[in-house]
Amino acid sequence: MKKRALLSVSDKSGVLEFAKELEGLGYEILSTGGTMNHLKENGVAVTAVGDVTGFPEILGGRVKTLHPYIHGGLLAKHDDPAHQAELEEHGILPIDIVCVNLYPFKSTISKPDVTVEDAIENIDIGGPTMLRASAKNHAYLTVLVDSADYPAVLEELKNDGATTLETRRRLAAKVFRHTAAYDALISGYLTDLAGEEFPESVTTTYELKQPLRYGENPHQKAAFYSRPLGGEFSIARAEQLHGKELSYNNIQDANAAIGIVREFSDPAAVAVKHMNPCGVGTAATLSDAFKAAYDADPVSIFGGIIALNREVDAATAEQLAGIFLEIIIAPGYTDEAFEILTQKKNIRLLKLDGADGKRDEYATVSVEGGLLRQNPDIASLDDAEIKVATKREPTEEEWEALKLGWKVVKHVKSNAIVVSDANRTLGVGAGQMNRVGAAKIALEQAGDRAKGAGLASDAFFPMDDTVEAAAKAGITAIIQPGGSKKDEDSIKKADEYGIAMVFTGIRHFKH
């Protein structure tokens, strides 16, 4: 009996060559719609699916392959006498190869002006049904969803007359991953359309961006995946222009760095180590901003990740090239700056623009056996109900210091304290088990520079000991959420030392 192959693809890359090779191997080619016309126009003999089913395409192409003459040929077990008897009784012929890919739902909904009607029409029904049926029955037939697999299948057919079970199983698994990802995009789109924030189940899909040499440590295997249609200002969207491939830890640190730098509209430079900022600076020029970030902590910046929110010019590049850095992330690089920086063979230069672009609507964290999902922390002082709790209000310069500290402390692991002036961080206390411990680290790092500086805390003070430590170091202004039962103790302590203290009503825990 002549073998049959059903080809119906939205992406026609390589399908003509694939069909011609199959035809040369003696396969009858079945097809539909645009694929059939494409093959016929290029000299391939094609049998229309409608000729097989005896029923025309209807409803504008919504129904064309949903028929027992097709699905019987896909789902029948070739070594089951009962199945074969039924096929013979009903005049159904088996199908040996299925090559299908789906309507372009992802590219459709990625259009900024897409309508709901257009999105719905690009939900494929017949394609996934054929793919799932074929993949279920992979013991007997070969199913392809990716043109990259055409050559390997053809090689096996030419050499052995059939594909191996190992190949068919690998392709079947790929099909189910493909249809699952397709359905995840559809369910996500419709869930968002329906306005459901936390539905009874969540299905997401990610695409392999690159394999990694190892994970957090050399004994751990790892890979980097990106979410289709995810946030635009994302490390997953960055273009690497130069240097070694990114590591697992590089990606984590870079993600933290770009989260901080997007807080600033003025020229800004952010240095990150182990997912915490070690120096943040702002200024009228990018080179001065980087100098401020470097001066904030010239020790910790060594081997760090730098994120910048302006194109890197030659002056800034000269400064960056003067120290050992793992990664530089910026919206772009002038030719001269690129030439300066690429003198270092291994430094990773990433290009990432679009800080004002679309953000992910949810932040997710995996836990053993589960997933935490929440809205991202995008609250700023514009969302706060500012209250000056002390007798003295901050001066204009103190306000600027508090604003900078508040932008940064949001991105520091809790318990978190940031000491800053109007242009840079001076000390960062991160991830401590008690707040006064975080304050002592930040104040010790700031040293004499703490005199006249501001202090920002990610959460309220449960006792007045943090204010006491700040006052003794010379801090003159504090910003914190407020809301402790003992707020009055901290207010009294601040008044005692003449410190201006501001409550925001917003907490920025970061675990």
XYZ file of C-alpha atoms in Angstrom:
511
model
C 0.000 0.000 0.000
C 1.318 3.435 -0.918
C 2.328 5.455 2.124
C 0.726 8.820 2.740
C 1.941 12.090 4.256
C -0.338 14.925 5.361
C 1.268 18.381 5.103
C -0.570 21.472 6.361
C 1.604 24.291 7.628
C 1.316 27.963 8.470
C 5.103 28.403 8.360
C 6.081 27.048 4.955
C 9.843 27.151 5.538
C 11.336 24.060 3.894
C 8.005 22.372 3.270
C 8.351 22.371 -0.538
C 11.709 20.611 -0.402
C 10.376 18.194 2.215
C 7.325 17.358 0.055
C 9.446 16.776 -3.038
C 11.727 14.398 -1.154
C 8.719 12.486 0.202
C 7.224 12.345 -3.249
C 10.496 10.909 -4.528
C 10.307 8.227 -1.849
C 6.873 7.189 -3.122
C 4.616 8.997 -0.667
C 1.204 10.341 -1.630
C 0.948 13.931 -0.403
C -2.282 15.110 1.218
C -2.742 18.794 1.936
C -5.105 21.712 2.534
C -5.583 25.362 1.655
C -2.495 27.516 1.254
C -0.056 24.642 1.694
C -1.752 22.654 -1.063
C -1.654 25.623 -3.444
C 2.004 26.290 -2.648
C 2.972 22.691 -3.375
C 0.893 22.437 -6.538
C 2.288 25.675 -7.919
C 5.763 24.221 -7.513
C 5.094 20.931 -9.243
C 4.203 18.579 -6.392
C 1.274 16.222 -6.991
C -1.145 16.814 -4.135
C -4.389 15.151 -3.064
C -6.769 17.596 -1.419
C -8.011 16.586 2.018
C -11.502 17.404 0.767
C -11.109 14.665 -1.868
C -10.221 12.209 0.903
C -13.122 13.149 3.170
C -15.625 13.753 0.378
C -16.561 16.941 2.207
C -15.490 20.507 1.344
C -13.870 22.982 3.707
C -16.634 24.938 5.454
C -17.075 27.924 7.746
C -14.299 29.853 6.061
C -11.786 27.064 6.655
C -12.673 26.531 10.320
C -13.630 22.930 9.492
C -11.566 20.943 7.011
C -9.598 18.111 8.658
C -12.014 17.208 11.475
C -13.262 14.001 9.838
C -13.068 10.222 10.525
C -11.355 9.660 7.165
C -8.479 11.767 8.490
C -8.469 10.949 12.202
C -9.163 7.274 11.620
C -6.017 7.227 9.487
C -4.083 8.990 12.244
C -5.256 7.027 15.273
C -5.493 3.441 14.017
C -2.994 0.957 15.437
C -1.241 -0.642 12.490
C -0.768 -3.976 14.271
C -4.281 -4.229 15.727
C -6.468 -6.552 13.582
C -9.672 -4.971 14.907
C -8.487 -1.479 13.992
C -7.406 -2.617 10.550
C -10.738 -4.339 9.976
C -12.570 -1.140 10.844
C -10.406 0.884 8.493
C -11.150 -1.566 5.695
C -14.864 -1.588 6.500
C -15.104 2.182 6.261
C -12.624 2.670 3.415
C -10.118 4.593 5.526
C -6.439 4.571 4.619
C -3.682 5.025 7.240
C -1.521 8.147 7.290
C 2.186 7.599 7.961
C 3.646 11.100 8.239
C 2.038 14.271 9.551
C 3.683 17.658 9.153
C 1.657 20.466 10.735
C 2.350 23.804 12.358
C -0.215 26.160 13.702
C -1.877 29.480 13.021
C 0.442 32.328 14.167
C -1.341 33.146 17.420
C 1.755 34.520 19.179
C 2.708 36.919 16.397
C -0.925 37.970 16.049
C -1.418 38.982 19.692
C 2.002 40.667 19.775
C 0.723 43.326 17.364
C -0.049 46.536 19.275
C -3.311 47.089 17.377
C -4.590 43.498 17.410
C -8.335 43.101 17.779
C -10.015 40.399 19.830
C -11.677 39.113 16.658
C -8.328 38.725 14.890
C -6.833 36.955 17.914
C -9.756 34.519 18.098
C -9.551 33.707 14.394
C -5.896 32.785 14.871
C -6.710 30.077 17.400
C -6.036 26.864 15.493
C -8.413 23.947 16.071
C -7.780 21.355 13.390
C -3.991 21.650 13.585
C -3.591 20.873 17.299
C -6.148 18.072 16.977
C -4.187 16.389 14.208
C -0.915 16.911 16.050
C -2.209 15.444 19.299
C -3.768 12.473 17.534
C -0.576 11.769 15.610
C 1.659 12.205 18.644
C -0.533 9.866 20.685
C -0.147 7.265 17.930
C 3.593 7.827 17.459
C 4.240 4.083 17.741
C 3.037 3.881 14.152
C 3.498 7.271 12.514
C 5.906 10.184 12.378
C 4.708 13.661 13.319
C 6.650 16.882 12.748
C 5.954 20.390 13.967
C 9.347 21.997 13.327
C 11.074 22.388 9.949
C 14.417 21.844 11.706
C 13.464 18.166 12.002
C 12.822 17.613 8.264
C 16.425 16.634 7.358
C 16.836 14.011 10.104
C 13.510 12.361 9.234
C 14.333 12.292 5.535
C 17.732 10.760 6.258
C 16.153 7.900 8.219
C 13.511 7.341 5.534
C 16.156 7.198 2.812
C 18.521 4.930 4.736
C 16.082 2.598 6.483
C 12.711 3.105 4.807
C 11.184 4.206 8.125
C 11.887 6.294 11.187
C 12.929 4.679 14.445
C 10.652 4.510 17.470
C 13.205 6.637 19.319
C 12.867 9.394 16.706
C 9.081 9.169 16.637
C 8.902 9.385 20.428
C 11.242 12.384 20.509
C 9.126 14.150 17.879
C 5.895 13.255 19.680
C 7.193 14.796 22.909
C 8.134 17.919 20.961
C 4.606 18.070 19.538
C 3.007 17.970 22.977
C 5.392 20.659 24.228
C 4.434 22.730 21.194
C 0.676 22.351 21.633
C 0.971 22.937 25.391
C 2.884 26.176 24.765
C 0.327 27.205 22.154
C -2.561 26.580 24.530
C -0.726 28.397 27.338
C -0.527 31.541 25.205
C -4.216 31.301 24.367
C -5.282 30.682 27.964
C -3.087 33.566 29.145
C -4.536 35.942 26.551
C -8.145 35.042 27.355
C -7.517 35.090 31.120
C -6.116 38.611 30.839
C -9.040 39.563 28.624
C -11.441 38.282 31.271
C -9.591 40.244 33.953
C -8.839 37.254 36.197
C -5.755 37.940 38.302
C -5.412 34.656 40.171
C -7.371 31.915 38.371
C -7.782 28.351 39.640
C -4.787 27.230 37.580
C -1.914 29.000 35.856
C -0.194 27.667 32.754
C 2.821 29.526 31.438
C 5.286 28.742 28.690
C 8.937 29.599 28.176
C 11.272 29.196 25.214
C 14.892 28.101 25.457
C 17.133 31.130 25.033
C 20.439 29.441 25.713
C 21.956 26.491 27.562
C 24.299 27.482 30.375
C 27.607 25.921 31.346
C 26.283 25.362 34.865
C 23.955 26.860 37.474
C 24.739 28.759 40.661
C 27.564 26.286 41.248
C 29.573 24.091 38.849
C 27.864 20.875 40.011
C 24.403 22.217 38.995
C 23.048 21.982 35.442
C 21.109 24.971 34.086
C 19.538 26.687 31.086
C 18.042 30.124 30.433
C 14.463 30.385 29.151
C 12.562 33.475 28.050
C 8.838 34.092 28.262
C 7.170 34.877 24.917
C 5.716 38.389 24.918
C 7.315 39.101 28.298
C 8.467 42.479 29.591
C 10.400 44.574 27.094
C 13.047 45.814 29.550
C 14.232 42.360 30.482
C 17.556 40.564 30.540
C 15.835 37.986 28.302
C 15.490 40.716 25.644
C 19.081 41.972 25.877
C 21.404 41.654 22.892
C 24.916 40.503 23.721
C 27.435 42.414 21.615
C 30.710 41.145 23.029
C 32.353 38.851 25.550
C 31.959 35.435 27.138
C 28.561 33.787 27.343
C 26.414 34.718 30.301
C 26.400 32.503 33.371
C 23.474 31.684 35.656
C 24.721 34.147 38.281
C 25.417 36.801 35.629
C 21.782 36.638 34.558
C 20.513 36.925 38.132
C 22.742 39.918 38.843
C 21.944 41.599 35.534
C 18.241 41.194 36.232
C 18.688 42.949 39.564
C 20.754 45.748 37.995
C 18.247 46.640 35.292
C 15.437 46.634 37.843
C 17.227 49.392 39.741
C 18.421 51.505 36.826
C 14.906 51.798 35.411
C 13.928 53.723 38.563
C 15.908 56.740 37.321
C 15.171 59.266 34.593
C 18.362 61.320 35.015
C 21.664 59.753 33.859
C 22.299 56.887 36.276
C 24.773 54.087 36.906
C 24.054 51.007 39.018
C 26.654 48.526 40.264
C 25.416 45.150 41.527
C 27.073 42.269 43.353
C 25.184 39.132 44.384
C 21.857 40.693 43.381
C 22.277 43.680 45.718
C 23.360 47.191 44.689
C 26.827 48.115 45.909
C 26.809 51.555 44.306
C 24.222 53.776 42.625
C 24.957 57.223 41.251
C 23.126 59.925 39.324
C 24.480 63.093 37.726
C 24.097 65.457 34.786
C 26.348 63.207 32.653
C 26.742 59.447 32.468
C 30.456 59.585 33.229
C 29.806 61.570 36.412
C 27.001 59.182 37.351
C 29.361 56.233 37.036
C 32.032 58.048 39.051
C 29.467 58.553 41.809
C 28.483 54.861 41.724
C 32.155 53.823 41.804
C 33.000 56.163 44.682
C 30.069 54.746 46.645
C 31.924 51.442 47.112
C 35.158 51.078 45.097
C 35.887 47.720 46.748
C 32.655 45.838 46.088
C 32.287 47.084 42.516
C 35.290 44.917 41.509
C 33.910 42.071 39.386
C 30.440 43.613 39.429
C 27.637 44.164 36.941
C 26.999 47.717 35.710
C 23.674 48.948 34.340
C 23.440 52.374 32.691
C 20.430 54.273 31.345
C 22.211 56.292 28.658
C 24.324 55.420 25.625
C 27.902 54.807 26.729
C 30.261 57.516 25.461
C 34.048 57.464 25.286
C 34.526 59.259 28.610
C 32.379 56.728 30.449
C 33.979 53.824 28.577
C 37.447 54.912 29.716
C 36.266 54.791 33.317
C 34.566 51.421 32.879
C 37.639 49.952 31.207
C 39.772 50.959 34.171
C 38.370 48.283 36.486
C 37.460 44.604 36.243
C 33.755 44.214 35.462
C 31.751 41.152 34.463
C 28.942 42.845 32.509
C 27.956 46.279 31.224
C 24.328 46.831 30.234
C 23.327 50.001 28.381
C 20.893 51.245 25.724
C 23.834 51.536 23.312
C 27.506 52.331 22.819
C 29.171 54.934 20.624
C 31.679 53.500 18.144
C 34.558 54.929 20.146
C 33.190 53.562 23.425
C 32.683 50.124 21.878
C 36.242 50.097 20.579
C 37.582 50.999 24.024
C 35.556 48.371 25.869
C 36.128 45.516 23.432
C 39.843 45.699 24.117
C 38.859 43.501 27.046
C 38.230 40.092 25.543
C 35.930 38.631 28.182
C 33.806 41.551 29.339
C 30.177 41.025 28.409
C 28.593 44.016 26.677
C 24.808 43.924 26.527
C 22.513 46.287 24.677
C 19.083 46.794 26.201
C 16.747 49.686 25.508
C 13.131 50.299 26.381
C 13.100 51.072 30.116
C 9.693 52.674 29.597
C 8.328 49.672 27.715
C 5.835 47.021 28.755
C 6.409 45.381 32.134
C 5.432 41.880 33.203
C 2.121 41.942 35.036
C 3.192 39.309 37.540
C 6.350 38.332 39.375
C 6.790 34.634 40.081
C 9.118 32.711 42.378
C 9.444 28.944 42.437
C 9.346 27.102 45.753
C 9.700 23.378 46.331
C 6.589 21.878 44.737
C 4.922 25.190 43.969
C 4.964 28.729 42.686
C 4.363 32.117 44.269
C 2.777 34.745 42.068
C 2.237 38.433 42.797
C 2.029 41.828 41.159
C 5.529 43.322 40.862
C 6.544 46.017 43.322
C 6.355 49.104 41.130
C 5.181 51.466 43.877
C 7.069 54.746 44.057
C 6.896 57.906 46.128
C 4.257 59.128 43.683
C 1.992 56.404 45.136
C 2.876 57.183 48.742
C 0.983 59.216 51.318
C 3.944 61.222 52.514
C 3.847 62.273 56.148
C 6.578 64.176 57.947
C 6.361 62.558 61.383
C 8.912 64.719 63.172
C 9.030 68.336 64.230
C 11.604 69.152 61.573
C 10.944 68.748 57.850
C 13.716 67.643 55.479
C 15.663 70.340 53.663
C 15.597 70.357 49.875
C 18.927 68.524 49.708
C 17.777 65.985 52.296
C 14.633 65.347 50.245
C 16.797 64.500 47.231
C 18.871 62.118 49.340
C 15.738 60.444 50.679
C 14.248 60.069 47.209
C 17.391 58.372 45.903
C 17.624 56.097 48.929
C 13.966 55.133 48.633
C 14.384 54.162 44.970
C 17.330 51.939 45.820
C 16.198 50.333 49.074
C 13.253 48.774 47.234
C 15.752 46.564 45.401
C 17.892 45.559 48.371
C 17.313 42.214 50.089
C 15.446 42.615 53.376
C 16.125 43.634 56.045
C 17.463 46.584 54.057
C 18.971 49.949 54.891
C 20.452 52.431 52.380
C 22.457 55.511 53.295
C 22.720 58.100 50.540
C 23.224 61.709 49.640
C 21.440 63.478 46.791
C 23.573 61.842 44.076
C 24.774 58.440 45.238
C 24.487 55.656 47.725
C 27.013 55.764 50.554
C 26.281 52.513 52.356
C 24.044 49.489 51.846
C 23.004 46.995 54.521
C 21.317 43.985 52.934
C 19.671 40.750 53.991
C 20.176 40.998 57.733
C 18.122 39.210 60.354
C 17.416 42.430 62.263
C 17.064 45.995 61.096
C 19.608 47.606 63.383
C 22.152 45.078 62.074
C 21.456 46.212 58.504
C 21.753 49.834 59.632
C 25.111 49.234 61.308
C 26.500 47.670 58.103
C 25.263 50.558 55.942
C 26.480 53.198 58.385
C 29.877 51.575 58.831
C 30.298 51.466 55.045
C 29.290 55.127 54.748
C 31.697 56.145 57.526
C 32.194 59.896 57.829
C 30.117 60.403 54.693
C 27.026 59.571 56.774
C 27.216 62.992 58.376
C 24.374 65.025 56.875
C 23.171 62.071 54.742
C 19.790 60.406 54.455
C 18.817 56.886 55.525
C 16.118 54.754 53.870
C 14.563 51.631 55.374
C 12.464 49.102 53.460
C 10.173 48.515 56.453
C 9.225 50.210 59.710
C 11.400 50.409 62.825
C 10.108 48.032 65.526
C 12.241 49.919 68.074
C 14.096 53.213 68.249
C 17.558 51.557 68.136
C 17.942 52.148 64.366
C 17.272 55.860 64.830
C 19.791 55.925 67.687
C 22.467 54.295 65.507
C 21.689 56.648 62.617
C 21.893 59.727 64.820
C 25.257 58.739 66.291
C 26.618 58.286 62.744
C 25.466 61.785 61.743
C 22.341 60.973 59.683
C 20.038 64.000 59.480
C 17.025 62.600 57.588
C 15.223 59.245 57.505
C 12.577 57.780 55.220
C 10.654 54.670 56.246
C 7.139 53.204 55.850
C 5.966 53.760 59.399
C 3.195 51.639 60.886
C 4.924 50.120 63.901
C 3.154 50.032 67.260
C 6.250 51.792 68.576
C 6.446 54.496 65.899
C 6.142 57.115 68.619
C 9.376 55.900 70.220
C 11.240 56.360 66.926
C 9.663 59.775 66.366
C 10.709 60.941 69.829
C 14.229 59.660 69.299
C 14.447 61.476 65.936
C 13.175 64.702 67.498
C 15.708 64.301 70.286
C 18.531 64.370 67.725
C 16.918 66.887 65.364
C 16.464 64.308 62.601
C 13.736 64.836 59.996
C 11.784 61.593 59.533
C 9.319 60.862 56.746
C 6.699 58.094 56.683
C 5.600 56.748 53.273
C 2.935 54.191 54.232
C 4.511 51.790 51.696
C 6.699 48.808 52.592
C 9.323 47.343 50.230
C 10.170 43.900 51.616
C 12.330 41.894 49.204
C 12.975 38.294 50.205
